[in-house]
Every structure is written in C-alpha cells, then in structure tokens.
Coordinates of C-alpha atoms and ligand atoms in Angstrom, one line a residue:
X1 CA 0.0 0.0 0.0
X2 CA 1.1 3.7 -0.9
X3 CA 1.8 5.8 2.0
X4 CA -0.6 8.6 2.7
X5 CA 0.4 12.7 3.4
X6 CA 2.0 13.1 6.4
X7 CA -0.1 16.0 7.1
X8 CA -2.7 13.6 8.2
X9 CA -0.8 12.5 11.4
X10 CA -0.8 16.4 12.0
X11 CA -4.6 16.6 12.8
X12 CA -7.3 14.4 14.6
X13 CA -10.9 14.5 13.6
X14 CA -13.2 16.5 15.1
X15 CA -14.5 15.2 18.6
X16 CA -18.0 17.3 18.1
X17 CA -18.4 15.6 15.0
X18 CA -17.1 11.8 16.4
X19 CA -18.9 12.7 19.6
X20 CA -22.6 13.5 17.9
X21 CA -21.9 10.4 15.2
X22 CA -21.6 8.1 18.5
X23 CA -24.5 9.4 20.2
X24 CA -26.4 9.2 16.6
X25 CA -25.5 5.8 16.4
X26 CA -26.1 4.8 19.9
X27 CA -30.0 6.8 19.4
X28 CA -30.4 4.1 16.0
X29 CA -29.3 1.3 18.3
X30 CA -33.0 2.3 20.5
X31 CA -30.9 3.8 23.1
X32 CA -32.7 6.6 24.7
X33 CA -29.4 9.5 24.2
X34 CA -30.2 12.9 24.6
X35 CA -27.7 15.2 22.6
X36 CA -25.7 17.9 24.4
X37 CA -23.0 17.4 21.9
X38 CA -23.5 19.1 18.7
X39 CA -23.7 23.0 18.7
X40 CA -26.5 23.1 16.2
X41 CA -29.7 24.9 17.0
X42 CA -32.7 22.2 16.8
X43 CA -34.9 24.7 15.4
X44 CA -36.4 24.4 11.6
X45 CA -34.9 27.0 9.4
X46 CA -37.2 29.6 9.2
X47 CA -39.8 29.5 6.4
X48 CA -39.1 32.4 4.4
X49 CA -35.7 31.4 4.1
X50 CA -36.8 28.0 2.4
X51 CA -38.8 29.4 0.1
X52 CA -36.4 31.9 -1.6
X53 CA -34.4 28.8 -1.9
X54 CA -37.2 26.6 -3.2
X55 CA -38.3 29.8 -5.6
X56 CA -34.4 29.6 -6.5
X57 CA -34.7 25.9 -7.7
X58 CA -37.8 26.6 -9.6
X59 CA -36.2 30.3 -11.5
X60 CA -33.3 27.7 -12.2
X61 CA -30.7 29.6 -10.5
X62 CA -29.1 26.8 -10.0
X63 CA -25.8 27.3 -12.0
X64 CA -21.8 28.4 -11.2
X65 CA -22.0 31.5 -9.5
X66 CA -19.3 34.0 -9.1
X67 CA -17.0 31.7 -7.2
X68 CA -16.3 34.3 -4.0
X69 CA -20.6 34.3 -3.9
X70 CA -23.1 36.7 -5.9
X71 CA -22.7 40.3 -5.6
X72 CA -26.6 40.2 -4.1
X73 CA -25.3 38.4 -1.1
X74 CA -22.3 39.6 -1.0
X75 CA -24.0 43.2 -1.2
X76 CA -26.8 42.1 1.8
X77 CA -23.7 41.1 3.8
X78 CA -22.1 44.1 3.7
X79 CA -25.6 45.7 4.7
X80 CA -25.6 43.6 7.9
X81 CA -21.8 44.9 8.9
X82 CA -22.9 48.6 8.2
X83 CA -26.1 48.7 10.5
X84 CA -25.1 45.7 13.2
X85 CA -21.6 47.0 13.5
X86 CA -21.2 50.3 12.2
X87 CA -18.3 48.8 9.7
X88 CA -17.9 49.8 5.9
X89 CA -17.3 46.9 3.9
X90 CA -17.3 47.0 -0.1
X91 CA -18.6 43.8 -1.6
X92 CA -14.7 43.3 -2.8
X93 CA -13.6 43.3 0.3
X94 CA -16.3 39.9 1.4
X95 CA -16.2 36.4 0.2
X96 CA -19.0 34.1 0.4
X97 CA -17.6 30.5 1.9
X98 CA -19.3 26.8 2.7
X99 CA -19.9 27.5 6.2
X100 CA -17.9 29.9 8.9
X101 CA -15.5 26.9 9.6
X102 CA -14.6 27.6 5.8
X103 CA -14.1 30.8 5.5
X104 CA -12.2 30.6 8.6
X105 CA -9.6 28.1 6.8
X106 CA -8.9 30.4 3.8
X107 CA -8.4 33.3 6.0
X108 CA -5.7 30.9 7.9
X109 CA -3.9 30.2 4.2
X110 CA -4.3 33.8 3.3
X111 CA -2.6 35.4 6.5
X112 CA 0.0 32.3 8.0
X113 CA 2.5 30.1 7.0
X114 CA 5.3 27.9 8.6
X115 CA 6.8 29.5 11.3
X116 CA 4.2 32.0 11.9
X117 CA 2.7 31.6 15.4
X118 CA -0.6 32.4 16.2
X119 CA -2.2 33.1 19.5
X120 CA -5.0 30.8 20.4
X121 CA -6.9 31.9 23.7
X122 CA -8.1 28.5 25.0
X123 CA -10.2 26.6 26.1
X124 CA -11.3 27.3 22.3
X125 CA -13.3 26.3 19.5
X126 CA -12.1 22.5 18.9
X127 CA -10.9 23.4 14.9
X128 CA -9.2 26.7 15.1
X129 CA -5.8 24.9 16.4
X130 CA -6.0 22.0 13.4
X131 CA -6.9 24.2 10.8
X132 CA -3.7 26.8 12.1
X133 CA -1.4 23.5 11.6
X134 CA -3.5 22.6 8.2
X135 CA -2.0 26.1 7.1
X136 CA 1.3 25.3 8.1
X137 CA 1.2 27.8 11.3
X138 CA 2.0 27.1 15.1
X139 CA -1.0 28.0 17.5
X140 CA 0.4 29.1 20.2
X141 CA -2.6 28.0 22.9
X142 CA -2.7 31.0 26.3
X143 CA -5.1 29.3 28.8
X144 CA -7.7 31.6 30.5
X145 CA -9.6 31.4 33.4
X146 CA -12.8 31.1 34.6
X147 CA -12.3 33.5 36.6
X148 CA -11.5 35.9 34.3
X149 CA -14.7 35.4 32.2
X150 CA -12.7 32.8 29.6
X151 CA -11.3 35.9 27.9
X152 CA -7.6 36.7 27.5
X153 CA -6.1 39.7 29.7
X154 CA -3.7 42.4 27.8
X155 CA -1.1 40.9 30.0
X156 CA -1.3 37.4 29.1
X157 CA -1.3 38.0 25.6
X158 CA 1.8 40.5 26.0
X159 CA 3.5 37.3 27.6
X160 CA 2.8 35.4 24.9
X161 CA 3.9 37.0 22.4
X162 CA 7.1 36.7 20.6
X163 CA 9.1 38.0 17.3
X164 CA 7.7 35.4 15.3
X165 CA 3.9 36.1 16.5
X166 CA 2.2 37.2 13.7
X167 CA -1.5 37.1 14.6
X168 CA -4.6 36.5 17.6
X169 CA -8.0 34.3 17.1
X170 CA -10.8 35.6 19.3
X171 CA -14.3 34.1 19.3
X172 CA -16.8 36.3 20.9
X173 CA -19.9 34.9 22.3
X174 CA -17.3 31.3 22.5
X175 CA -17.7 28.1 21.7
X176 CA -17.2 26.1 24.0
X177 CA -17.5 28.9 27.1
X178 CA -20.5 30.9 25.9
X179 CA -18.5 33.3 27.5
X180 CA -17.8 37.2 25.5
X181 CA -15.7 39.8 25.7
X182 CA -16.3 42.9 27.0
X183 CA -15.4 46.6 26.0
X184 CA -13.1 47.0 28.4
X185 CA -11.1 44.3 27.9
X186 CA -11.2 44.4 24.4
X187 CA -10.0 47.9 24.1
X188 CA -7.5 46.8 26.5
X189 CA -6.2 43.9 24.0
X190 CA -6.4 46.6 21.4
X191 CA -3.8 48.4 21.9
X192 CA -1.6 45.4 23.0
X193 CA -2.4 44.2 19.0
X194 CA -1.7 47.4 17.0
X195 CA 1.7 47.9 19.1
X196 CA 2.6 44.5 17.7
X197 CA 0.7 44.8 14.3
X198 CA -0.9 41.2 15.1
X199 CA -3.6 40.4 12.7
X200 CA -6.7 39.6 14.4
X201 CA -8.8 37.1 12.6
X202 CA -12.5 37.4 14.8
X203 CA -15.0 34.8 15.1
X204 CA -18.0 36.1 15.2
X205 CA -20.4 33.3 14.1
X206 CA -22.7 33.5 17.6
X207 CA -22.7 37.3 17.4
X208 CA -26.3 37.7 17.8
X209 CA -27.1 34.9 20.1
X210 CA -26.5 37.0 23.3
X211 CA -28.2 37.7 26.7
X212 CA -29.4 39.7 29.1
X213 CA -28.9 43.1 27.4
X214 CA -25.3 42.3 26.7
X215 CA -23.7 44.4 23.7
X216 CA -21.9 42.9 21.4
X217 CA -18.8 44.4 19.8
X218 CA -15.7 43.1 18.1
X219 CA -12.2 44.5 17.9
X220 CA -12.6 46.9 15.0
X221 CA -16.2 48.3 15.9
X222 CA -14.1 49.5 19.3
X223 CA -10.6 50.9 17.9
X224 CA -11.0 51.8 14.4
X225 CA -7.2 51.5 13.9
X226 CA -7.7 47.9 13.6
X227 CA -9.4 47.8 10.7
X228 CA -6.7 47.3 8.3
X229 CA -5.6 44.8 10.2
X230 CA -9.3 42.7 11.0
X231 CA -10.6 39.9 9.2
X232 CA -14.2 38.7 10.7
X233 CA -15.4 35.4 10.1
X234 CA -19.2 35.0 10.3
X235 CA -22.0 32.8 8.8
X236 CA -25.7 31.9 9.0
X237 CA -25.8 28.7 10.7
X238 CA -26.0 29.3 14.4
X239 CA -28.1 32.8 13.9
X240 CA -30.7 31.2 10.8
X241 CA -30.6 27.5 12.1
X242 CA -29.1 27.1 8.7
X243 CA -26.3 24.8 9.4
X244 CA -27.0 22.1 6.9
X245 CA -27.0 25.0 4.3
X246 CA -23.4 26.0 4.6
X247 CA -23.0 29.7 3.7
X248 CA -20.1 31.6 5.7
X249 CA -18.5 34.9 4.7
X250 CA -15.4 36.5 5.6
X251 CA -14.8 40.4 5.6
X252 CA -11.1 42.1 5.6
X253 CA -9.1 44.2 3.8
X254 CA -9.3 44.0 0.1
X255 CA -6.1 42.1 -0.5
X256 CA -7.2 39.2 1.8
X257 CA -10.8 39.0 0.2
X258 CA -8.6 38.7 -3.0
X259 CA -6.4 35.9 -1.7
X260 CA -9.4 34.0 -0.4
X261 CA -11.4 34.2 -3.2
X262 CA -8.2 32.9 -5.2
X263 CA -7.9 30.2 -3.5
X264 CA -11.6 29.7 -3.5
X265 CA -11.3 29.6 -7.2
X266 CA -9.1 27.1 -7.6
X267 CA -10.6 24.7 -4.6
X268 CA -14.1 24.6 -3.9
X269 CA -15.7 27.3 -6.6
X270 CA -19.1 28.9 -5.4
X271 CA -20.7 27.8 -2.4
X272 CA -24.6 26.4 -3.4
X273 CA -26.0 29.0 -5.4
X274 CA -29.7 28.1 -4.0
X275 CA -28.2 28.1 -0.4
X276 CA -26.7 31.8 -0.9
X277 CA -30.4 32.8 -2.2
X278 CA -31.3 31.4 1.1
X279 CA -28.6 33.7 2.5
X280 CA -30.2 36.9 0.7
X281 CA -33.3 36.1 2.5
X282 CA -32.1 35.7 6.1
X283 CA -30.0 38.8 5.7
X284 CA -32.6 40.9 4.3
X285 CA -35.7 39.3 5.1
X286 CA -37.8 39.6 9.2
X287 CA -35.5 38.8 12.0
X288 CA -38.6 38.0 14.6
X289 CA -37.3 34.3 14.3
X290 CA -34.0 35.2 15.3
X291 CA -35.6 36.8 18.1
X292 CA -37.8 34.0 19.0
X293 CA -34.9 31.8 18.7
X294 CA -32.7 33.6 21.6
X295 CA -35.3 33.8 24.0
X296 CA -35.5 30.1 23.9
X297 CA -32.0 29.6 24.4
X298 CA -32.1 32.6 26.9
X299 CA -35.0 30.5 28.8
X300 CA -33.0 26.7 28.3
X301 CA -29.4 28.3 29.7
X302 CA -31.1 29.5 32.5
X303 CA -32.7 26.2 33.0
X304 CA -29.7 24.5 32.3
X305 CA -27.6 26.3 35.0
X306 CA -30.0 26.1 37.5
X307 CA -30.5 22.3 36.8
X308 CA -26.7 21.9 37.4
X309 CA -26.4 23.9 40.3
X310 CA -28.6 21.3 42.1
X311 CA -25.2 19.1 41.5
X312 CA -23.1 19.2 44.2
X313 CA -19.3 20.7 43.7
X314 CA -20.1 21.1 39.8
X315 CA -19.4 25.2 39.2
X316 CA -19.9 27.1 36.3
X317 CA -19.9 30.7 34.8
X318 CA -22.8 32.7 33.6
X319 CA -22.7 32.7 30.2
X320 CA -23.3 35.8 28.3
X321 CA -24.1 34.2 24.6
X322 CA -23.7 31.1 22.5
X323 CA -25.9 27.9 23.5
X324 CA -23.4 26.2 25.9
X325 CA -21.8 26.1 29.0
X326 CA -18.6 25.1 30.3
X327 CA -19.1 23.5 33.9
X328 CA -16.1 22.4 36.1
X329 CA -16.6 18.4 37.1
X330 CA -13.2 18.5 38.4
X331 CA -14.5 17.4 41.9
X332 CA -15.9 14.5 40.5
X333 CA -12.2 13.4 39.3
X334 CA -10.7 10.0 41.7
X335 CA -14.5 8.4 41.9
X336 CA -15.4 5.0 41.2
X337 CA -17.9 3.5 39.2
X338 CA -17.2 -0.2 40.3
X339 CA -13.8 -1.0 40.4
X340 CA -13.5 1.8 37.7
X341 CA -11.9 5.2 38.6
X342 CA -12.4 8.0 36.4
X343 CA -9.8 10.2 36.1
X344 CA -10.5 12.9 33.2
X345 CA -13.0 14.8 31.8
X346 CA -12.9 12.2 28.9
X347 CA -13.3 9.5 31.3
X348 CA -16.1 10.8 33.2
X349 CA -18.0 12.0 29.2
X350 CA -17.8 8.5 28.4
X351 CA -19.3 7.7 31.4
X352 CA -22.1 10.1 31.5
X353 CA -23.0 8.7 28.0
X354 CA -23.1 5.2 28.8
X355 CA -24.8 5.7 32.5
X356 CA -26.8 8.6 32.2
X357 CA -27.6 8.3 28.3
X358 CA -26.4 11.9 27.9
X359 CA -24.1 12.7 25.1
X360 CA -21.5 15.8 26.5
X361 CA -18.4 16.6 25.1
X362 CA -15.5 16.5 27.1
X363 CA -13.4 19.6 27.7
X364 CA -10.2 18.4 26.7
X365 CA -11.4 18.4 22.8
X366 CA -11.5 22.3 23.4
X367 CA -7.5 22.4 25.7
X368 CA -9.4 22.0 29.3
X369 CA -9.5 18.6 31.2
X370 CA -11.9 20.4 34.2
X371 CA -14.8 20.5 32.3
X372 CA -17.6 19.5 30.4
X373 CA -19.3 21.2 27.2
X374 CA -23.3 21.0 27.4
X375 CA -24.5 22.3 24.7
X376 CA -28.6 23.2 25.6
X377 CA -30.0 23.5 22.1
X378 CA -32.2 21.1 22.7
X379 CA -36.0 21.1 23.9
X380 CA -36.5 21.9 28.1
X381 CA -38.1 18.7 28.4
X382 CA -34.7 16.5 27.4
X383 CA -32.6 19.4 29.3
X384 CA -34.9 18.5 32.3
X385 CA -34.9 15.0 32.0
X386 CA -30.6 14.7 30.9
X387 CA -29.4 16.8 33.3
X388 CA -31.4 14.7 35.9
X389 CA -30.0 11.5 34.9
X390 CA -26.2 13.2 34.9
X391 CA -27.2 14.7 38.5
X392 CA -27.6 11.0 39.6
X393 CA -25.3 9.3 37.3
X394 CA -22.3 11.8 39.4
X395 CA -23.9 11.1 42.3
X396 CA -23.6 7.5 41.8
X397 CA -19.5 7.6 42.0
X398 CA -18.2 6.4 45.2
Ligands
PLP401 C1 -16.9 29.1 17.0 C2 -17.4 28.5 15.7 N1 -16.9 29.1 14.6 C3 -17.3 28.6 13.4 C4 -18.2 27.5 13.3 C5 -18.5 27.0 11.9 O1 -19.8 27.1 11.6 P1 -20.3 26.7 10.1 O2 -19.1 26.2 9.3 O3 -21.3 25.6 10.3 O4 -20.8 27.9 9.5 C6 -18.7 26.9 14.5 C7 -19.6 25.8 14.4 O5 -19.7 25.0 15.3 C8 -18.3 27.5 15.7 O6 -18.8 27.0 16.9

C-alpha cells in the first residue's frame, strides 16, 4: 500500500463531530441519548428562508455563481456589517464560503504560514488549532480562566507573544465557554495588537445569540485602527438555524478578500447557489425568528444552569451568549464507578454517556481537562430529563 500525506498524522478528527456520530449511532441502536453534543440549534430553518431557496430551484438559478458568492449576497452582507456594527465593507472586500469553519480556513492560508505563530486563547473552538497547523502555522494556545470570564487579559497576551507572533483568534460569544468579551477588555487587548501589528482574525459566528442586554462588539467596531488589520469570520448557521445549508463569509481588507477568493477559485468554486439565495433572504428578510430563537435559548441556559447547580461541587460561569456552557466536574475526578476510577474529563464524558444516556463533550477536545461542554440546544423537556439523569449518574460515584 502507498503511503498517505503526512499532514494527516498532524490533525485528529473533530470530537463534536465523532462525539454527535456516537451518540447518533447509539440513538439508531434504541438507546434513549439525549444530545448535548452538537452545537446546532434544533430549530427548523425559518420559512421564508426556504422558500427563496425553493423559488431559487424553480427560476433555475441553480448554475456556477461567481466563485467568491453573488454580488446580491455579497451586497446584503455588507448591509448587515454597516447597520449591526457600524463597519464599511465594499462587496470586494467579502467572500461568500461553505460554512464559517470555511471561510475561517482560507483566511488561515491567506494570512499564516510555517513558522508564523498564532495566538489561540483556550479553552477554544475545537478546529481553530487543526486548521492553524493545516495552514502550516504554530497555534500558540494561552489558557484563561474562569475566573476571568474565559477571555484573554492584555497581560497574558503580552507574555505570549514573541518576534515570530504574527496574529490573535478571538471568538466572541465562545464556543465552548459561551462566555464574550467585554469593552473594556477588548479595548485593552487593542492596543496590545496594534503595538505589535498582530492580525486579528474574529469569530463572530454566535454574534447575535447573546443575553441579558449584553452588547456585542468586536475588535474593529471599538478601535478603528484595527481595521486594516481585521478579518471577521461569520456565517448563517448558528443565527438562521441554517447549518446544513453551509453559507459563511469572511470580511477584511481588500487584499485578503482577494487571496481567499483565489484560493476559492481554484478549490471549492461557489458555495450552493440556492443556499446563498437562502442567504439573501435571512440577511434581508424579518428577523422576529432570530428573536424568538434567543429567547428560547435565553429561557434553556437558565434552565440549564439552574439544573446543574442542584449538582453538588459542579461550578460554572454565567454565560453571556452562544448555547453552551462550560461547567467544572473536576471534583468529580478519583470516583469510582465499580472498580473503575475515572480520572479525566474524557473519562467521566464517556461515562455520562453510557450511565446517564447523555451525550457531552468533554473539555479536553476544546484544551481544558476540568470540564464539560453542554451544549442546551435542545427542547426543556430532554434538558430536564438529561441533566437529571447526569445529577444522579455523578452522584452515583463512590
Ligand atoms: C466558534 C465557531 N466558529 C465557526 C463555526 C462554523 O460554523 P459553520 O461552518 O457551520 O458555519 C462553528 C460551528 O460549530 C463554531 O462553533
């Protein structure tokens, strides 16, 4: 047998993914599994939205399209920057992608190569560091605290920077915290960044899913100076419930738009031309569902963290966006099931799946063995029921 790219050994598949195939699988086998793993809202994409793709099918636009997206969508996306963010893009400056996770990858081969490092606040996003090695860049991981919110301080990211740091990733609501940054702190981080003309590459797929009256803001909507030196990532999936539909879009300066949609060209072409119609129609069409949409998660993560503050020694942060959180099951670490002790946050995810039929991911698939991701897109009725089972499932342990 031929031997097979080496870059292969470099990465390992996605645990979100492997995690929600197992639970998939296990759910086909009769088992009764309820889902925390996959951070996919459960609602129905919203009907308008289908329809301006089904009218798409039937008007036969269903040829190539330019392959960096149609200037319609591409022209509704940069609507959606000027009034949510206050930020001037021209429709040269934004390319149209098969989901956020690939736009994200082009804007990695557009800004890094070998021996660039890039700085990785972590826990984080369980792709960002394989996709950085994909490119041929080192992510250079800076763990943060739950005490400080999840979000990198000026200071840590000062220490970690070094002559060969080239750029920061910040995701803002995060997954897997639900945690976002601040003003304050981002203006701080600011001026760490231009001193050391860092690109920033920003995340900002969960940008609408946020809570309690927080305001969201990214890097360049607070210090203008860093717009030259931005790229956003964003997409539909999480904010439409259009995750199966793939449409992502990045924003930057010109040249990087140019480099993306280069490579775009000659890899993937256009992403689904009735799937960017779709786009036109979230972008521009009523945004009650979106609405709708966060109040439900606003209702399930308060549900969620009241549920698993009924678990003894299990603590965990008030999210401010996203539909996860992050709890610490440390204390649960040297307990027995049996003659079994379970040691890790992998451990005791494997166990919860098995005993308590819930499938969580375990933090160390996002750089943290203390916790647990639960992600509560799911109905209040398998939240309820779950979280029950994992309640007695950890207090089973001896
Ligand atoms: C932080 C973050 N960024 C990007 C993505 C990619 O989303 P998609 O490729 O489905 O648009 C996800 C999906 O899980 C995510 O959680």
């Amino acid at each position: 047998m031929q031997n097979l790219a080496q870059r292969l050994d470099l990465i390992a598949p996605s645990p979100t993914l492997a995690l929600d195939a197992k639970a998939k699988a296990l759910k086909a086998e009769g088992r009764d599994i309820i889902n925390f793993g996959i951070g996919e809202p459960d609602f129905n994409t919203p009907a308008h939205i289908g329809e301006a793709a089904i009218k798409a099918i039937k008007d036969g636009f269903t040829r190539y399209t330019p392959a960096d997206g149609t200037v319609e969508l591409k022209e509704a996306v940069c609507e959606k920057f000027r009034v949510d963010n206050g930020l001037e893009y021209k429709p040269s400056q934004i390319v149209v992608s098969n989901g956020g996770k690939h736009s994200l990858y082009n804007i990695f081969l557009c800004l890094f190569q070998p021996g660039d490092e890039v700085i990785l606040p972590c826990p984080s996003w369980v792709s960002y560091a394989p996709m950085l090695v994909l490119a041929g860049a080192t992510p250079v991981l800076v763990r943060t605290s739950a005490a400080n919110g999840y979000t990198i301080t000026a200071e840590e990211l000062e220490k970690a920077i070094t002559p060969r740091t080239r750029g920061i990733i910040i995701n803002s609501p995060s997954n897997p915290t639900g945690m976002a940054y601040g003003h304050d702190r981002l203006k701080e981080l600011a001026a760490v960044i231009l001193k050391n003309k860092l690109w920033v590459v920003t995340d900002d797929i969960y940008e609408k899913i946020v809570f309690d009256g927080f305001k969201f803001a990214n890097l360049p909507m607070l210090e203008p100076a860093l717009y030259d030196q931005t790229v956003i990532a964003h997409g539909l999936a999480k904010t439409y419930a259009m995750t199966g539909w793939r449409i992502g879009f990045l924003a930057g300066p010109e040249k990087v738009a140019r480099g993306a949609a280069k490579i775009q060209s000659q890899t993937t072409s256009n992403p689904c031309s009735i799937s960017q119609k779709a786009g036109v129609a979230a972008l521009t069409g009523p945004q009650d569902t979106v609405t709708e949409m966060v109040a439900s998660f606003k209702r399930r993560r308060d549900l969620t963290l009241s549920l698993l503050a009924e678990i003894p020694n299990v603590t965990c942060p008030v999210p401010q966006g996203a539909f996860y959180v992050f709890p610490d099951v440390s204390a649960y670490f040297g307990k027995k099931d049996g003659n079994t002790v379970l040691n890790t946050s992998d451990e005791l995810a494997a166990y919860l799946l098995e005993k308590a039929e819930a499938a969580i991911v375990p933090g160390t698939g996002f750089g943290d063995d203390k916790t647990l991701r639960v992600s509560y897109a799911v109905s209040d009725e398998d939240i309820k029921r779950g979280l029950g089972r994992v309640k007695e499932a950890l207090l089973a342990l001896k």
